[in-house]
PDB file of C-alpha atoms in Angstrom:
ATOM      1  CA  MET A1365      -9.681 -13.434   9.167  1.00  0.00           C
ATOM      2  CA  LYS A1366      -6.473 -11.695  10.200  1.00  0.00           C
ATOM      3  CA  THR A1367      -5.674  -8.518   8.483  1.00  0.00           C
ATOM      4  CA  ALA A1368      -2.513  -6.303   8.615  1.00  0.00           C
ATOM      5  CA  ILE A1369      -1.841  -2.836   7.022  1.00  0.00           C
ATOM      6  CA  ARG A1370       1.745  -1.610   6.424  1.00  0.00           C
ATOM      7  CA  TYR A1371       2.800   1.602   4.496  1.00  0.00           C
ATOM      8  CA  TYR A1372       5.341   4.112   3.862  1.00  0.00           C
ATOM      9  CA  SER A1373       4.368   7.855   3.227  1.00  0.00           C
ATOM     10  CA  LYS A1374       6.807  10.581   2.578  1.00  0.00           C
ATOM     11  CA  PHE A1375       4.259  13.327   1.890  1.00  0.00           C
ATOM     12  CA  GLY A1376       1.141  11.920   3.720  1.00  0.00           C
ATOM     13  CA  HIS A1377      -0.661  10.578   0.666  1.00  0.00           C
ATOM     14  CA  THR A1378      -0.252   6.885   1.336  1.00  0.00           C
ATOM     15  CA  GLU A1379      -0.887   7.494   5.061  1.00  0.00           C
ATOM     16  CA  LYS A1380      -4.350   8.915   4.119  1.00  0.00           C
ATOM     17  CA  MET A1381      -5.009   5.824   2.091  1.00  0.00           C
ATOM     18  CA  ALA A1382      -3.770   3.553   4.898  1.00  0.00           C
ATOM     19  CA  LYS A1383      -6.102   5.152   7.304  1.00  0.00           C
ATOM     20  CA  ILE A1384      -9.121   4.391   5.013  1.00  0.00           C
ATOM     21  CA  VAL A1385      -8.181   0.773   4.893  1.00  0.00           C
ATOM     22  CA  GLY A1386      -7.919   0.845   8.647  1.00  0.00           C
ATOM     23  CA  GLU A1387     -11.301   2.315   9.062  1.00  0.00           C
ATOM     24  CA  LEU A1388     -12.877  -0.190   6.683  1.00  0.00           C
ATOM     25  CA  THR A1389     -11.174  -3.242   8.040  1.00  0.00           C
ATOM     26  CA  ASN A1390     -11.043  -2.252  11.800  1.00  0.00           C
ATOM     27  CA  THR A1391      -7.244  -2.687  11.625  1.00  0.00           C
ATOM     28  CA  ARG A1392      -4.579  -0.252  12.842  1.00  0.00           C
ATOM     29  CA  PRO A1393      -2.238   0.846  10.140  1.00  0.00           C
ATOM     30  CA  GLU A1394       1.462   0.503  10.809  1.00  0.00           C
ATOM     31  CA  LEU A1395       4.605   1.916   9.257  1.00  0.00           C
ATOM     32  CA  ALA A1396       6.634  -0.474   6.980  1.00  0.00           C
ATOM     33  CA  SER A1397       9.320  -0.495   9.690  1.00  0.00           C
ATOM     34  CA  VAL A1398       6.991  -2.488  11.853  1.00  0.00           C
ATOM     35  CA  ARG A1399       7.482  -6.089  10.778  1.00  0.00           C
ATOM     36  CA  LEU A1400       4.550  -8.626  11.089  1.00  0.00           C
ATOM     37  CA  SER A1401       4.651 -10.446  14.390  1.00  0.00           C
ATOM     38  CA  GLU A1402       2.262 -13.263  13.271  1.00  0.00           C
ATOM     39  CA  PRO A1403       0.808 -14.638   9.958  1.00  0.00           C
ATOM     40  CA  VAL A1404      -2.077 -12.810   8.340  1.00  0.00           C
ATOM     41  CA  ASP A1405      -4.580 -13.648   5.766  1.00  0.00           C
ATOM     42  CA  THR A1406      -4.505 -10.371   3.966  1.00  0.00           C
ATOM     43  CA  LEU A1407      -1.677  -7.734   4.121  1.00  0.00           C
ATOM     44  CA  TYR A1408      -2.474  -4.297   2.657  1.00  0.00           C
ATOM     45  CA  LEU A1409       0.829  -2.809   1.523  1.00  0.00           C
ATOM     46  CA  GLY A1410       1.034   0.887   0.448  1.00  0.00           C
ATOM     47  CA  GLY A1411       3.683   3.084  -0.840  1.00  0.00           C
ATOM     48  CA  GLY A1412       4.791   5.814  -3.160  1.00  0.00           C
ATOM     49  CA  VAL A1413       7.513   6.442  -5.560  1.00  0.00           C
ATOM     50  CA  LEU A1414      10.370   8.933  -5.233  1.00  0.00           C
ATOM     51  CA  LEU A1415      12.914   9.276  -7.962  1.00  0.00           C
ATOM     52  CA  GLY A1416      11.258   6.395  -9.734  1.00  0.00           C
ATOM     53  CA  LYS A1417      11.642   3.737  -7.053  1.00  0.00           C
ATOM     54  CA  VAL A1418       9.608   2.461  -4.058  1.00  0.00           C
ATOM     55  CA  ASP A1419      11.029   3.608  -0.862  1.00  0.00           C
ATOM     56  CA  SER A1420      13.757   1.503   0.777  1.00  0.00           C
ATOM     57  CA  SER A1421      11.467   0.907   3.806  1.00  0.00           C
ATOM     58  CA  ILE A1422       9.038  -0.971   1.678  1.00  0.00           C
ATOM     59  CA  VAL A1423      11.825  -2.910   0.042  1.00  0.00           C
ATOM     60  CA  GLU A1424      13.130  -3.906   3.474  1.00  0.00           C
ATOM     61  CA  PHE A1425       9.614  -4.866   4.667  1.00  0.00           C
ATOM     62  CA  ILE A1426       9.041  -6.991   1.693  1.00  0.00           C
ATOM     63  CA  LYS A1427      12.492  -8.654   2.279  1.00  0.00           C
ATOM     64  CA  SER A1428      11.252  -9.642   5.763  1.00  0.00           C
ATOM     65  CA  LEU A1429       8.229 -11.381   4.516  1.00  0.00           C
ATOM     66  CA  THR A1430       7.877 -15.002   3.715  1.00  0.00           C
ATOM     67  CA  PRO A1431       5.014 -16.803   1.960  1.00  0.00           C
ATOM     68  CA  ASP A1432       3.650 -18.296   5.198  1.00  0.00           C
ATOM     69  CA  MET A1433       3.476 -14.715   6.872  1.00  0.00           C
ATOM     70  CA  ALA A1434       0.872 -13.304   4.335  1.00  0.00           C
ATOM     71  CA  LYS A1435      -1.611 -15.449   2.428  1.00  0.00           C
ATOM     72  CA  CYS A1436      -2.236 -12.548   0.092  1.00  0.00           C
ATOM     73  CA  VAL A1437      -1.060  -8.926  -0.353  1.00  0.00           C
ATOM     74  CA  VAL A1438      -3.128  -6.166  -1.730  1.00  0.00           C
ATOM     75  CA  CYS A1439      -0.901  -3.256  -3.045  1.00  0.00           C
ATOM     76  CA  PHE A1440      -1.881   0.330  -3.224  1.00  0.00           C
ATOM     77  CA  GLY A1441      -0.208   3.707  -3.505  1.00  0.00           C
ATOM     78  CA  SER A1442       0.273   6.952  -5.360  1.00  0.00           C
ATOM     79  CA  SER A1443       2.824   8.502  -7.542  1.00  0.00           C
ATOM     80  CA  ALA A1444       3.460  11.913  -9.359  1.00  0.00           C
ATOM     81  CA  ILE A1445       5.814  10.909 -12.046  1.00  0.00           C
ATOM     82  CA  ILE A1446       5.448   7.168 -12.918  1.00  0.00           C
ATOM     83  CA  LYS A1447       2.059   5.672 -13.260  1.00  0.00           C
ATOM     84  CA  SER A1448       2.118   3.408 -10.176  1.00  0.00           C
ATOM     85  CA  PRO A1449       4.365   1.986  -7.455  1.00  0.00           C
ATOM     86  CA  VAL A1450       2.378  -1.202  -7.538  1.00  0.00           C
ATOM     87  CA  PRO A1451       4.352  -3.082 -10.246  1.00  0.00           C
ATOM     88  CA  GLN A1452       7.568  -2.644  -8.363  1.00  0.00           C
ATOM     89  CA  MET A1453       6.040  -3.949  -5.105  1.00  0.00           C
ATOM     90  CA  ARG A1454       4.318  -6.914  -6.979  1.00  0.00           C
ATOM     91  CA  GLU A1455       7.626  -7.859  -8.555  1.00  0.00           C
ATOM     92  CA  MET A1456       9.437  -7.957  -5.298  1.00  0.00           C
ATOM     93  CA  LEU A1457       6.683  -9.838  -3.540  1.00  0.00           C
ATOM     94  CA  GLN A1458       6.296 -12.425  -6.326  1.00  0.00           C
ATOM     95  CA  ALA A1459      10.009 -12.977  -6.392  1.00  0.00           C
ATOM     96  CA  ARG A1460       9.737 -13.998  -2.832  1.00  0.00           C
ATOM     97  CA  GLY A1461       6.916 -16.519  -3.619  1.00  0.00           C
ATOM     98  CA  ILE A1462       4.228 -14.333  -2.048  1.00  0.00           C
ATOM     99  CA  THR A1463       0.814 -14.253  -3.453  1.00  0.00           C
ATOM    100  CA  VAL A1464      -0.312 -10.854  -4.679  1.00  0.00           C
ATOM    101  CA  SER A1465      -3.838 -10.026  -5.334  1.00  0.00           C
ATOM    102  CA  ASP A1466      -4.976  -9.087  -8.855  1.00  0.00           C
ATOM    103  CA  LYS A1467      -6.837  -6.280  -7.225  1.00  0.00           C
ATOM    104  CA  GLU A1468      -4.606  -3.189  -6.848  1.00  0.00           C
ATOM    105  CA  PHE A1469      -5.031   0.566  -6.615  1.00  0.00           C
ATOM    106  CA  SER A1470      -2.889   3.495  -7.642  1.00  0.00           C
ATOM    107  CA  CYS A1471      -3.798   7.233  -8.080  1.00  0.00           C
ATOM    108  CA  LYS A1472      -1.934  10.452  -8.660  1.00  0.00           C
ATOM    109  CA  GLY A1473       0.087  11.945  -5.809  1.00  0.00           C
ATOM    110  CA  SER A1474       1.233  15.452  -5.684  1.00  0.00           C
ATOM    111  CA  MET A1475       4.857  16.425  -5.624  1.00  0.00           C
ATOM    112  CA  GLY A1476       5.213  20.318  -5.653  1.00  0.00           C
ATOM    113  CA  PRO A1477       3.078  21.736  -8.471  1.00  0.00           C
ATOM    114  CA  ILE A1478       2.807  18.232 -10.204  1.00  0.00           C
ATOM    115  CA  HIS A1479      -0.687  16.823  -9.687  1.00  0.00           C
ATOM    116  CA  MET A1480      -1.166  19.475  -6.940  1.00  0.00           C
ATOM    117  CA  GLY A1481      -3.891  18.478  -4.584  1.00  0.00           C
ATOM    118  CA  HIS A1482      -3.794  14.744  -5.286  1.00  0.00           C
ATOM    119  CA  PRO A1483      -4.849  12.461  -3.944  1.00  0.00           C
ATOM    120  CA  ASN A1484      -7.988  14.450  -3.998  1.00  0.00           C
ATOM    121  CA  GLN A1485     -11.339  13.551  -2.462  1.00  0.00           C
ATOM    122  CA  LYS A1486     -12.548  11.778  -5.722  1.00  0.00           C
ATOM    123  CA  ASP A1487      -9.311   9.691  -5.573  1.00  0.00           C
ATOM    124  CA  LEU A1488      -9.919   8.782  -1.961  1.00  0.00           C
ATOM    125  CA  ASP A1489     -13.557   8.016  -2.581  1.00  0.00           C
ATOM    126  CA  ASP A1490     -12.517   5.702  -5.391  1.00  0.00           C
ATOM    127  CA  PHE A1491      -9.948   4.089  -3.021  1.00  0.00           C
ATOM    128  CA  ARG A1492     -12.537   3.578  -0.441  1.00  0.00           C
ATOM    129  CA  LYS A1493     -14.798   1.766  -3.012  1.00  0.00           C
ATOM    130  CA  PHE A1494     -11.775  -0.237  -4.160  1.00  0.00           C
ATOM    131  CA  ILE A1495     -10.979  -1.466  -0.630  1.00  0.00           C
ATOM    132  CA  LEU A1496     -14.642  -2.619  -0.095  1.00  0.00           C
ATOM    133  CA  THR A1497     -14.076  -4.877  -3.005  1.00  0.00           C
ATOM    134  CA  THR A1498     -11.169  -6.535  -1.191  1.00  0.00           C
ATOM    135  CA  ILE A1499     -12.775  -7.265   2.134  1.00  0.00           C
TER     136      ILE A1499
END
């Protein structure tokens, strides 16, 4: 089974999460600026939210995808203000006809004093458990 990991991380939160996915799937995480060069069975896509929106690099990455490039996308991320970046990613992916897993993960991310220290060790442990359910 072919797996890929793409992410964008402004403050390092999603990068930590992408590295966990990489460890568990034995796949190298890549920034969203790196397009898929071949079709994959599972694409793990991670991002955060800044000013209420998913970063433009995630938007551009999603625009580069076609349904034949990723059989299924598993979305994850963190956010300090809104609940989750996943609904925005899910909507964009589905609008392109790309299958999105019902399994998704989001946790608090810190932004200055808001949710300081998140994602914390418990968040990352929960994420690790989540990823194991997707493999």
